């Protein structure tokens, strides 16, 4: 099976020196359940994420993988079980929710940049209003991260003037400006052309190399193999299999996983 | 060999001039006026119609008479000059009565008050219209809220000043309390402070100051407020006050909070389900009927409140459309960044939703400004009411087109400027597909 994983997108050596998984627990999910009305979307999810982990979540569409990571910053509400992020439990207490949201960055499939604000304003908005950072300082931070994602020259343009890949990199920079401890990626490359996928993945790899805790819902298996320390396969709202990438791809245990991998890697 | 595919150009072609019929004025005329048989017929018919209308209208307008005392005098002059059947406009009526149409029943030496008031309005909305102007100009806007009514209704200046002081007191309390106890308690404390001041102290404070330093201009009764001064007063108040109310209503209707949602929905649907004229009757006639004897609600004030509520209900629905047009991702991105509800609304959602709603909001503004003529139904003399009064006078009995044409022209100037401004604003705010 391993031969099937052609590494077309991630074409460089990943520097693993900073990628260390610590003993500190970043996210603890226990017995979490979620329903949409009466439809049981997430079933008995147990997941512990340590600081510095890079987790890739994959699975067929409708398996609940996006819903799972959207529960972590309360874009979706869970109805049973507990989610503890960075020592704070997610309850309906708005203070806790806002605290967790300011510690957890998120990138969306459709970028969700604010079209009426310039790139720079997109990046400084949350630091200024949520963290009360002075405008000048926020702009300096924003330029720092825009340089990091290699588009400082676009700072004064509007999102509509940028390509999809550039927009997604701005979205990553916007999240980073809040100096999050955890980053969530919800299919960040699914809406992009192949050549733009590469520039976004490169940015994500750099982030991983610096030791960021990351949870990525993605179908980029090359990225999973190179960067992740754990791959989770979900189906029908439950975690079916999880393992280290080598083992996961070379030697999938469950039949469901084997079928899924053969479908997405088979051609 | 004729089917040979290979071909090499041996000599490059030079530039040629395009056929004469495709460029210049000729080209334009052919493209736009005579591009097909049907189009040509339409062009000829339209030109003929325009000719018929203008050949009747232009002489009527420009051969009209400005100097006459009565309509019959006008007619005599026409009979002398052009024979019996010809009649052109008798603009003399405008010359004689324009000041009533514009200023209502103010005495001539008080005309400076509505004029100054109008200038104040222009100054106070200027920073809203052109954000590049200094923010300090909002101080003028704040002051106008209290000065404009004083200019229009007159009386002692200390009354409006005492009321303004209450507002300032509220703002100071809000700043002071919010720093310590959060914005909700801040708002409540500010309202309480202002209400206590207005209820208990402002009246006596104003009286004391008036006794010490009397500053008074002649009082004008609401009954004498008429013409465009009345229309503009009602229109401007409705336009300025309805927008914030509409935003609150639209957000309330979108809210997850059951009671707030149902209250806002109910309010909007009730107001929108009833004709404005009915509401005007309720406001002026029934309200006074229910109030205790001797206490009378100022008619213009109640009409003002009502027209404001009416406009707000309509604009709330326009804004709700704008809110619904925003992709869900915008809310999610704002949430994910940790913005609070109000921060997200203020920074992300409303700027975009209002931008989408500009054409709808402005057409509502335009229609409410024109709807101010409906107040003639509750015996207020809007410009049309004045026109009726002029026509009732035996000097001008029988005059129609000149009066209503003049009033229509003034309305058109206001409404057309609003419409142009809205288009300018749309162009300026267009950031998404540049």
XYZ file of C-alpha atoms in Angstrom:
701
model
C 0.000 0.000 0.000
C 2.862 2.371 0.786
C 3.937 2.506 -2.834
C 0.534 3.977 -3.667
C 1.205 7.136 -1.713
C 2.833 9.279 -4.333
C 4.258 12.308 -2.680
C 3.426 14.800 -5.353
C 2.763 17.829 -3.240
C 5.180 17.774 -0.337
C 8.484 17.683 -2.158
C 10.955 18.827 0.423
C 12.633 17.356 3.431
C 10.671 18.207 6.576
C 12.787 19.497 9.443
C 11.735 17.527 12.487
C 14.096 19.051 15.037
C 11.421 21.297 16.630
C 8.579 18.815 16.299
C 8.378 17.505 19.809
C 5.344 16.121 21.503
C 5.258 17.204 25.140
C 3.483 15.586 28.064
C 1.240 18.592 28.485
C -2.333 17.881 27.443
C -3.667 20.508 25.031
C -7.101 19.100 24.293
C -8.963 16.433 26.189
C -12.197 15.090 24.737
C -14.036 12.436 26.736
C -17.175 10.527 25.814
C -18.315 13.403 23.599
C -21.591 13.025 21.714
C -23.378 15.340 19.355
C -26.705 15.235 17.617
C -28.194 17.372 14.844
C -31.803 17.165 15.978
C -32.187 13.411 16.334
C -29.354 12.547 13.944
C -26.380 11.206 15.914
C -23.359 12.898 14.278
C -20.575 12.202 16.765
C -20.590 9.086 18.912
C -18.525 8.563 22.053
C -15.497 10.500 20.881
C -12.443 10.074 23.120
C -9.367 11.988 22.061
C -6.415 13.395 23.926
C -4.118 15.792 22.101
C -0.787 16.676 23.650
C 1.019 19.922 23.000
C 3.109 19.755 19.854
C 1.077 17.003 18.218
C 0.220 17.196 14.525
C -2.916 15.205 13.934
C -4.507 14.556 10.571
C -8.149 13.517 10.588
C -9.460 11.838 7.462
C -12.527 9.918 6.465
C -15.364 9.901 3.943
C -17.599 12.942 3.707
C -20.321 13.009 6.320
C -18.184 11.070 8.761
C -18.205 13.939 11.265
C -14.544 14.975 11.018
C -15.279 18.659 10.401
C -17.939 18.639 13.091
C -15.401 17.188 15.522
C -12.859 19.954 15.122
C -15.579 22.594 15.013
C -16.680 21.371 18.434
C -13.232 22.183 19.802
C -13.792 25.936 19.424
C -17.529 25.684 19.912
C -18.601 26.559 16.403
C -20.743 23.493 17.052
C -22.173 22.664 20.449
C -21.781 19.156 21.852
C -24.619 17.707 23.891
C -22.883 15.111 26.025
C -19.380 14.445 27.307
C -16.609 16.900 28.066
C -14.177 18.947 26.025
C -11.305 20.571 27.900
C -9.077 22.881 25.895
C -5.908 24.171 27.497
C -7.303 23.513 30.968
C -10.607 25.306 30.324
C -13.773 23.265 29.928
C -16.162 24.201 27.144
C -19.530 24.892 28.690
C -22.218 27.343 27.728
C -20.290 29.955 29.754
C -19.516 32.673 27.200
C -16.363 33.773 29.035
C -14.839 30.311 28.664
C -15.858 30.110 25.030
C -14.272 33.461 24.180
C -11.139 32.524 26.126
C -10.769 29.239 24.255
C -11.518 30.850 20.885
C -8.774 33.385 21.401
C -6.304 30.545 22.142
C -7.392 28.318 19.248
C -6.849 29.466 15.673
C -8.927 28.117 12.819
C -8.666 27.987 9.046
C -11.686 27.229 6.914
C -12.176 25.543 3.574
C -13.499 28.778 2.077
C -10.983 31.025 3.900
C -13.741 33.314 5.256
C -11.638 36.436 5.018
C -13.532 39.672 5.637
C -14.032 41.096 2.138
C -14.647 44.679 3.270
C -11.300 44.945 5.067
C -7.780 45.040 3.622
C -5.433 42.107 4.209
C -3.690 44.050 6.967
C -6.980 45.004 8.624
C -8.103 41.379 8.433
C -5.016 40.449 10.418
C -5.140 43.257 12.988
C -8.863 43.221 13.741
C -8.935 40.457 16.345
C -5.716 41.434 18.164
C -6.958 45.023 18.470
C -10.491 44.194 19.619
C -10.022 40.944 21.511
C -6.526 41.337 22.918
C -6.590 45.156 23.135
C -3.204 45.359 21.418
C -2.303 48.927 20.312
C -2.900 49.407 16.588
C 0.748 50.012 15.728
C 1.929 46.906 17.520
C -0.847 44.826 15.937
C 0.227 46.026 12.499
C 3.838 45.083 13.169
C 2.779 41.603 14.277
C 0.542 41.291 11.245
C 3.352 42.257 8.869
C 5.613 39.736 10.601
C 3.185 36.900 9.941
C 2.358 38.108 6.442
C 6.076 37.924 5.690
C 6.101 34.458 7.149
C 3.377 33.313 4.758
C 5.264 35.220 2.020
C 2.716 37.833 1.001
C 3.716 41.067 2.792
C 3.379 42.990 -0.475
C -0.370 42.289 -0.585
C -1.056 43.942 2.788
C -3.040 46.865 1.400
C -5.133 44.902 -1.074
C -8.575 43.477 -0.483
C -9.200 39.720 -0.247
C -11.118 39.736 -3.540
C -7.933 40.745 -5.367
C -5.955 37.700 -4.202
C -5.808 34.163 -5.529
C -7.280 31.318 -3.496
C -3.911 30.129 -2.252
C -2.929 33.628 -1.207
C -6.251 34.077 0.562
C -5.786 30.863 2.522
C -2.283 31.950 3.538
C -3.713 35.269 4.703
C -6.299 33.301 6.693
C -3.480 31.366 8.345
C -1.607 34.599 9.095
C -4.811 36.108 10.498
C -5.137 33.205 12.931
C -1.468 33.363 13.870
C -1.748 37.053 14.750
C -3.758 35.978 17.794
C -0.715 33.892 18.841
C -2.801 30.738 19.257
C -1.488 27.650 21.047
C -3.530 25.299 18.882
C -4.420 25.528 15.191
C -7.425 23.833 13.616
C -7.555 23.332 9.852
C -10.887 22.421 8.294
C -10.073 21.101 4.803
C -7.792 24.071 4.084
C -6.863 22.940 0.576
C -10.127 21.451 -0.691
C -11.198 24.602 -2.521
C -7.835 25.197 -4.199
C -6.131 24.442 -7.521
C -3.231 21.973 -7.333
C -0.480 24.576 -7.614
C -2.071 26.629 -4.837
C -2.407 23.560 -2.630
C 1.350 23.368 -2.545
C 1.879 26.917 -1.303
C -0.680 26.428 1.468
C 0.764 23.069 2.514
C 4.259 24.597 2.579
C 2.976 27.213 4.998
C 1.368 24.542 7.153
C 4.563 22.484 7.174
C 6.555 25.505 8.320
C 4.071 25.960 11.106
C 4.471 22.319 12.110
C 8.249 22.656 12.024
C 7.995 25.368 14.635
C 6.192 23.014 16.973
C 2.599 24.243 16.660
C -0.121 21.913 17.925
C -2.232 21.199 14.860
C -5.422 19.327 14.036
C -6.028 19.064 10.312
C -9.011 17.681 8.519
C -7.526 16.998 5.097
C -7.251 14.522 2.280
C -3.627 15.414 1.552
C -2.114 12.063 2.437
C 1.376 13.181 1.464
C 1.127 15.913 4.071
C -0.206 13.405 6.604
C 2.702 11.064 6.047
C 5.372 13.736 6.180
C 4.136 15.949 8.954
C 1.578 14.202 11.143
C 2.551 12.215 14.184
C -0.877 10.630 14.281
C -3.552 9.934 11.683
C -7.159 9.454 12.714
C -9.701 7.767 10.476
C -13.342 8.551 11.136
C -16.472 6.969 9.755
C -20.132 7.280 10.707
C -19.398 9.699 13.517
C -16.847 7.588 15.322
C -13.101 7.191 15.440
C -12.495 3.941 13.580
C -8.736 3.770 13.600
C -5.785 5.875 14.648
C -2.095 5.231 14.351
C 1.275 6.627 13.454
C 1.311 7.543 9.775
C 3.761 4.822 8.679
C 1.724 2.124 10.343
C -1.595 3.694 9.311
C -0.763 3.765 5.628
C 1.340 0.611 5.384
C -0.715 -1.580 7.581
C -4.288 -0.392 8.109
C -6.112 -2.688 10.511
C -9.806 -2.083 9.929
C -11.541 -3.094 6.717
C -13.239 0.282 6.506
C -9.861 2.037 6.586
C -8.414 -0.283 3.958
C -11.350 0.417 1.653
C -11.076 4.179 2.192
C -7.321 4.225 1.573
C -7.607 2.079 -1.531
C -10.240 4.475 -2.860
C -8.311 7.683 -2.349
C -4.838 6.311 -3.142
C -5.747 3.643 -5.670
C -5.732 5.576 -8.886
C -1.489 21.456 -53.754
C -4.546 23.619 -52.946
C -5.170 21.578 -49.823
C -1.737 22.280 -48.475
C -1.857 22.981 -44.716
C 1.445 24.718 -44.306
C 1.382 28.505 -44.808
C 3.941 31.211 -44.234
C 3.152 34.927 -44.378
C 5.780 36.656 -46.472
C 4.777 40.240 -45.729
C 3.182 41.743 -42.556
C -0.036 43.764 -43.033
C -0.115 47.459 -42.235
C -2.885 49.229 -40.292
C -6.022 50.220 -42.206
C -8.677 52.715 -41.162
C -11.970 51.103 -40.077
C -15.079 51.588 -42.295
C -16.543 55.053 -41.722
C -19.896 53.711 -40.549
C -18.398 51.922 -37.513
C -16.566 54.757 -35.756
C -17.179 58.310 -34.645
C -20.587 59.959 -34.466
C -21.812 58.083 -37.508
C -20.866 54.774 -35.960
C -22.513 55.665 -32.674
C -25.748 56.730 -34.376
C -25.872 53.558 -36.400
C -25.141 51.340 -33.372
C -27.495 53.010 -30.954
C -30.339 54.486 -32.985
C -30.668 52.657 -36.298
C -29.198 49.232 -35.712
C -32.282 47.463 -37.113
C -35.592 48.251 -38.791
C -37.491 47.949 -35.504
C -34.946 50.106 -33.723
C -35.177 52.773 -36.441
C -38.974 52.913 -36.184
C -38.721 53.201 -32.398
C -36.172 55.987 -32.717
C -38.334 57.991 -35.093
C -41.492 57.539 -33.020
C -39.664 58.488 -29.804
C -38.132 61.581 -31.321
C -41.572 62.641 -32.548
C -43.094 62.082 -29.082
C -40.318 64.048 -27.390
C -40.873 66.833 -29.905
C -44.625 66.930 -29.236
C -44.131 67.050 -25.461
C -41.361 69.627 -25.464
C -43.027 71.864 -28.053
C -46.008 72.080 -25.729
C -44.061 72.355 -22.484
C -41.138 74.637 -23.185
C -43.171 77.655 -24.392
C -45.578 77.104 -21.500
C -42.701 77.268 -19.038
C -40.581 79.990 -20.614
C -43.288 82.317 -21.899
C -44.921 82.268 -18.448
C -45.575 85.478 -16.566
C -43.812 86.371 -13.324
C -45.328 89.740 -12.636
C -49.018 89.715 -11.821
C -51.188 90.063 -8.754
C -53.861 87.468 -9.485
C -54.623 84.621 -11.850
C -57.173 86.700 -13.697
C -54.550 89.389 -14.268
C -52.308 86.704 -15.756
C -55.095 85.662 -18.089
C -55.724 89.218 -19.201
C -52.079 89.657 -20.101
C -52.095 86.413 -22.088
C -55.250 87.509 -23.905
C -53.657 90.831 -24.816
C -50.410 89.306 -26.014
C -51.372 86.074 -27.707
C -55.121 86.196 -28.319
C -57.892 84.566 -26.388
C -57.106 80.869 -26.468
C -53.428 80.820 -25.691
C -52.368 80.401 -22.123
C -48.924 79.958 -20.640
C -47.713 79.455 -17.083
C -48.653 81.998 -14.478
C -45.486 81.904 -12.366
C -46.651 84.955 -10.513
C -48.240 82.633 -7.979
C -44.836 81.166 -7.109
C -43.371 84.637 -6.854
C -46.160 85.681 -4.518
C -46.301 82.563 -2.362
C -42.975 80.673 -2.607
C -42.006 81.754 0.875
C -45.124 80.082 2.292
C -44.435 76.860 0.435
C -40.885 76.800 1.762
C -41.174 78.413 5.206
C -44.803 77.851 6.136
C -46.289 80.513 8.397
C -43.145 81.920 9.941
C -43.098 85.704 9.896
C -40.607 87.023 7.370
C -38.174 88.331 9.980
C -37.833 84.791 11.377
C -36.847 83.103 8.099
C -33.237 82.991 9.253
C -34.194 80.306 11.787
C -35.230 77.518 9.421
C -32.408 78.512 7.061
C -29.851 78.278 9.859
C -31.487 75.027 10.978
C -31.147 73.580 7.475
C -27.489 74.578 7.319
C -27.011 72.900 10.707
C -28.590 69.711 9.371
C -26.278 69.740 6.371
C -23.262 70.306 8.627
C -24.283 67.570 11.019
C -24.822 64.891 8.389
C -21.682 65.908 6.473
C -19.289 63.752 8.579
C -21.618 60.781 8.062
C -21.687 61.307 4.324
C -17.989 61.969 3.861
C -15.903 60.014 6.389
C -12.756 61.909 5.414
C -14.034 64.984 7.279
C -12.658 65.437 10.809
C -14.407 63.432 13.533
C -14.776 66.619 15.594
C -17.637 67.594 13.289
C -19.803 65.076 15.136
C -19.863 67.647 17.957
C -21.901 69.832 15.606
C -24.208 66.875 14.964
C -24.647 66.367 18.697
C -25.339 70.059 19.290
C -27.796 70.187 16.375
C -30.039 67.635 18.068
C -30.794 70.302 20.675
C -30.322 73.513 18.678
C -32.483 72.557 15.699
C -35.726 72.154 17.713
C -34.935 75.425 19.483
C -34.492 77.220 16.156
C -37.714 75.751 14.809
C -40.002 76.091 17.827
C -38.250 78.953 19.591
C -38.602 79.937 23.237
C -35.859 80.078 25.829
C -32.502 78.563 24.908
C -32.059 77.248 28.430
C -34.651 74.501 27.955
C -32.757 72.724 25.134
C -29.445 73.386 26.896
C -30.721 71.776 30.097
C -31.848 68.751 28.087
C -28.474 68.598 26.329
C -26.811 68.698 29.742
C -28.798 65.590 30.700
C -27.471 63.785 27.617
C -23.907 64.845 28.416
C -24.409 63.712 32.007
C -25.561 60.330 30.687
C -22.472 60.002 28.476
C -20.126 60.916 31.326
C -21.807 58.421 33.669
C -21.621 55.771 30.940
C -17.863 56.286 30.471
C -17.275 56.323 34.214
C -19.367 53.273 35.107
C -18.457 51.146 32.081
C -14.773 51.220 32.994
C -15.590 49.610 36.310
C -18.728 47.512 35.919
C -19.098 46.660 32.220
C -21.204 48.117 29.444
C -24.662 46.820 30.408
C -24.597 48.415 33.863
C -23.006 51.461 32.219
C -25.943 51.889 29.844
C -28.487 51.426 32.637
C -26.711 53.898 34.924
C -26.409 56.440 32.116
C -30.130 56.196 31.302
C -31.007 56.487 34.991
C -28.807 59.544 35.490
C -30.177 61.299 32.414
C -33.802 60.494 33.318
C -33.352 61.731 36.892
C -31.845 64.967 35.609
C -34.579 65.488 33.010
C -37.375 64.533 35.373
C -36.339 66.389 38.503
C -33.824 69.115 37.790
C -33.688 70.212 34.152
C -36.952 72.186 34.269
C -36.052 74.238 37.325
C -32.440 74.662 36.164
C -33.658 76.065 32.853
C -36.090 78.382 34.652
C -33.376 79.660 36.986
C -30.976 80.348 34.159
C -33.713 82.021 32.125
C -34.459 84.320 35.066
C -30.785 85.175 35.449
C -29.784 85.554 31.783
C -32.837 85.588 29.516
C -32.080 84.387 25.978
C -35.279 83.951 24.046
C -36.438 83.889 20.462
C -40.042 84.175 19.421
C -42.036 80.988 19.949
C -43.627 79.403 16.888
C -46.621 77.207 17.507
C -46.708 73.763 15.890
C -49.764 74.950 13.971
C -47.649 77.518 12.156
C -45.034 74.982 11.217
C -45.802 74.214 7.606
C -44.469 73.883 4.092
C -41.082 72.373 3.400
C -39.844 73.287 6.876
C -42.375 70.774 8.194
C -41.576 68.144 5.540
C -37.850 68.419 6.105
C -38.208 68.348 9.888
C -40.305 65.202 9.838
C -38.268 63.620 7.053
C -34.848 64.273 8.592
C -35.886 63.112 12.051
C -37.365 59.938 10.567
C -34.299 59.280 8.430
C -31.765 59.840 11.198
C -33.628 58.189 14.052
C -35.005 55.227 12.131
C -31.660 53.775 11.014
C -30.285 52.819 14.462
C -33.731 51.597 15.502
C -33.968 49.535 12.305
C -30.568 47.948 12.957
C -31.635 46.944 16.469
C -34.929 45.541 15.133
C -33.185 43.586 12.361
C -30.652 42.105 14.785
C -33.464 41.335 17.216
C -35.400 39.513 14.535
C -32.308 37.412 13.793
C -31.631 36.768 17.459
C -31.800 33.338 19.071
C -33.410 34.847 22.154
C -37.056 33.834 21.876
C -38.714 36.832 23.533
C -36.534 39.455 21.841
C -37.055 37.749 18.506
C -40.854 37.600 18.856
C -41.081 41.197 20.121
C -39.120 42.528 17.161
C -40.959 40.355 14.642
C -44.305 41.384 16.106
C -43.426 45.067 16.047
C -42.205 44.944 12.448
C -45.163 42.956 11.192
C -47.758 45.098 12.971
C -46.286 48.364 11.724
C -45.844 47.049 8.197
C -49.322 45.598 8.139
C -51.064 48.924 8.787
C -51.251 51.877 6.363
C -49.321 54.969 7.413
C -52.467 57.091 7.287
C -54.168 54.875 9.850
C -51.173 55.148 12.114
C -51.136 58.939 11.707
C -54.768 59.078 12.791
C -54.049 56.902 15.792
C -51.072 59.031 16.745
C -52.783 62.384 16.567
C -56.444 61.796 17.230
C -56.799 58.685 19.362
C -53.700 59.284 21.468
C -55.008 62.655 22.606
C -58.404 61.098 23.237
C -56.888 58.679 25.727
C -54.634 61.221 27.418
C -55.986 63.029 30.491
C -57.874 66.264 29.870
C -55.701 69.306 29.420
C -52.628 67.294 28.552
C -52.047 67.355 24.869
C -49.316 65.635 22.971
C -47.723 67.928 20.429
C -49.100 66.864 17.071
C -45.837 67.233 15.207
C -43.962 65.316 17.880
C -46.362 62.380 17.703
C -46.318 62.390 13.903
C -42.520 62.452 14.055
C -42.367 59.463 16.392
C -44.811 57.560 14.259
C -43.158 58.186 10.925
C -39.847 57.169 12.531
C -41.269 53.868 13.805
C -42.917 53.259 10.438
C -39.685 53.828 8.513
C -37.689 51.757 10.999
C -39.939 48.740 10.483
C -39.445 48.851 6.728
C -35.706 49.466 6.872
C -35.326 46.668 9.432
C -36.613 44.256 6.807
C -34.208 45.627 4.213
C -31.299 45.186 6.635
C -32.496 41.682 7.504
C -32.176 40.886 3.813
C -28.603 42.179 3.910
C -27.829 40.103 6.995
C -29.262 36.994 5.372
C -27.157 37.558 2.267
C -23.896 37.253 4.214
C -22.291 33.829 4.045
C -22.354 31.859 7.302
C -18.559 31.710 7.107
C -18.316 35.386 8.054
C -20.055 34.739 11.370
C -17.936 31.646 11.950
C -14.679 33.420 11.198
C -15.596 36.218 13.590
C -16.537 33.669 16.257
C -13.391 31.630 15.713
C -11.241 34.734 16.241
C -12.852 35.252 19.650
C -14.816 38.425 18.833
C -17.855 38.967 21.044
C -21.331 39.217 19.512
C -21.349 43.024 19.459
C -17.764 43.278 18.216
C -18.572 40.868 15.395
C -21.717 42.799 14.490
C -19.985 46.155 14.618
C -16.772 45.206 12.778
C -17.726 42.373 10.453
C -21.423 41.786 9.953
C -23.091 45.214 9.864
C -20.560 46.969 7.614
C -21.157 44.295 4.990
C -24.903 43.891 5.550
C -25.502 47.657 5.432
C -23.414 47.947 2.296
C -25.626 45.393 0.569
C -28.723 47.176 1.863
C -27.793 50.715 0.769
C -30.066 50.845 -2.303
C -33.019 49.513 -0.310
C -32.392 51.774 2.651
C -32.093 54.871 0.479
C -35.246 54.097 -1.480
C -37.024 53.822 1.855
C -35.570 57.195 2.866
C -36.774 58.695 -0.394
C -40.234 57.258 0.002
C -40.566 58.393 3.624
C -39.541 61.895 2.621
C -42.301 61.923 0.030
C -44.711 60.270 2.475
C -44.394 63.297 4.736
C -47.025 64.843 2.458
C -49.507 62.403 4.021
C -49.529 64.476 7.206
C -51.996 66.794 5.484
C -54.530 64.107 6.432
C -54.180 65.082 10.103
C -54.511 68.771 9.301
C -50.839 69.644 9.217
C -49.903 71.976 6.387
C -47.240 70.222 4.403
C -46.386 71.828 1.020
C -49.461 70.237 -0.552
C -51.604 71.612 2.257
C -50.179 75.048 1.556
C -50.953 74.591 -2.121
C -54.577 73.885 -1.194
C -54.670 77.028 0.917
C -53.255 79.086 -1.938
C -55.810 77.660 -4.338
C -58.592 78.427 -1.881
C -57.671 82.103 -2.088
C -59.875 83.898 -4.610
C -56.827 85.544 -6.210
C -55.368 82.238 -7.290
C -58.441 80.068 -7.517
C -58.049 77.738 -10.499
C -54.265 77.491 -10.580
C -52.909 73.931 -10.617
C -49.825 73.061 -12.641
C -47.590 75.892 -11.537
C -47.981 75.213 -7.808
C -47.697 71.461 -7.907
C -44.929 71.623 -10.493
C -42.898 73.851 -8.212
C -43.453 71.566 -5.204
C -42.611 68.505 -7.291
C -39.405 70.158 -8.462
C -38.223 70.762 -4.885
C -39.091 67.214 -3.833
C -37.289 65.923 -6.897
C -34.126 67.867 -6.060
C -33.995 66.311 -2.587
C -34.850 62.776 -3.699
C -32.556 62.831 -6.710
C -29.627 63.978 -4.542
C -30.296 61.126 -2.123
C -30.393 58.664 -4.981
C -27.138 59.960 -6.480
C -25.471 59.874 -3.091
C -26.486 56.259 -2.634
C -24.914 55.370 -5.973
C -21.736 57.228 -5.039
C -21.619 55.353 -1.736
C -22.106 51.995 -3.437
C -19.241 52.689 -5.812
C -17.006 53.859 -2.994
C -17.648 50.819 -0.802
C -17.215 48.276 -3.574
C -14.168 46.344 -2.413
C -14.954 42.734 -3.224
C -14.502 42.560 -6.977
C -12.081 45.280 -7.852
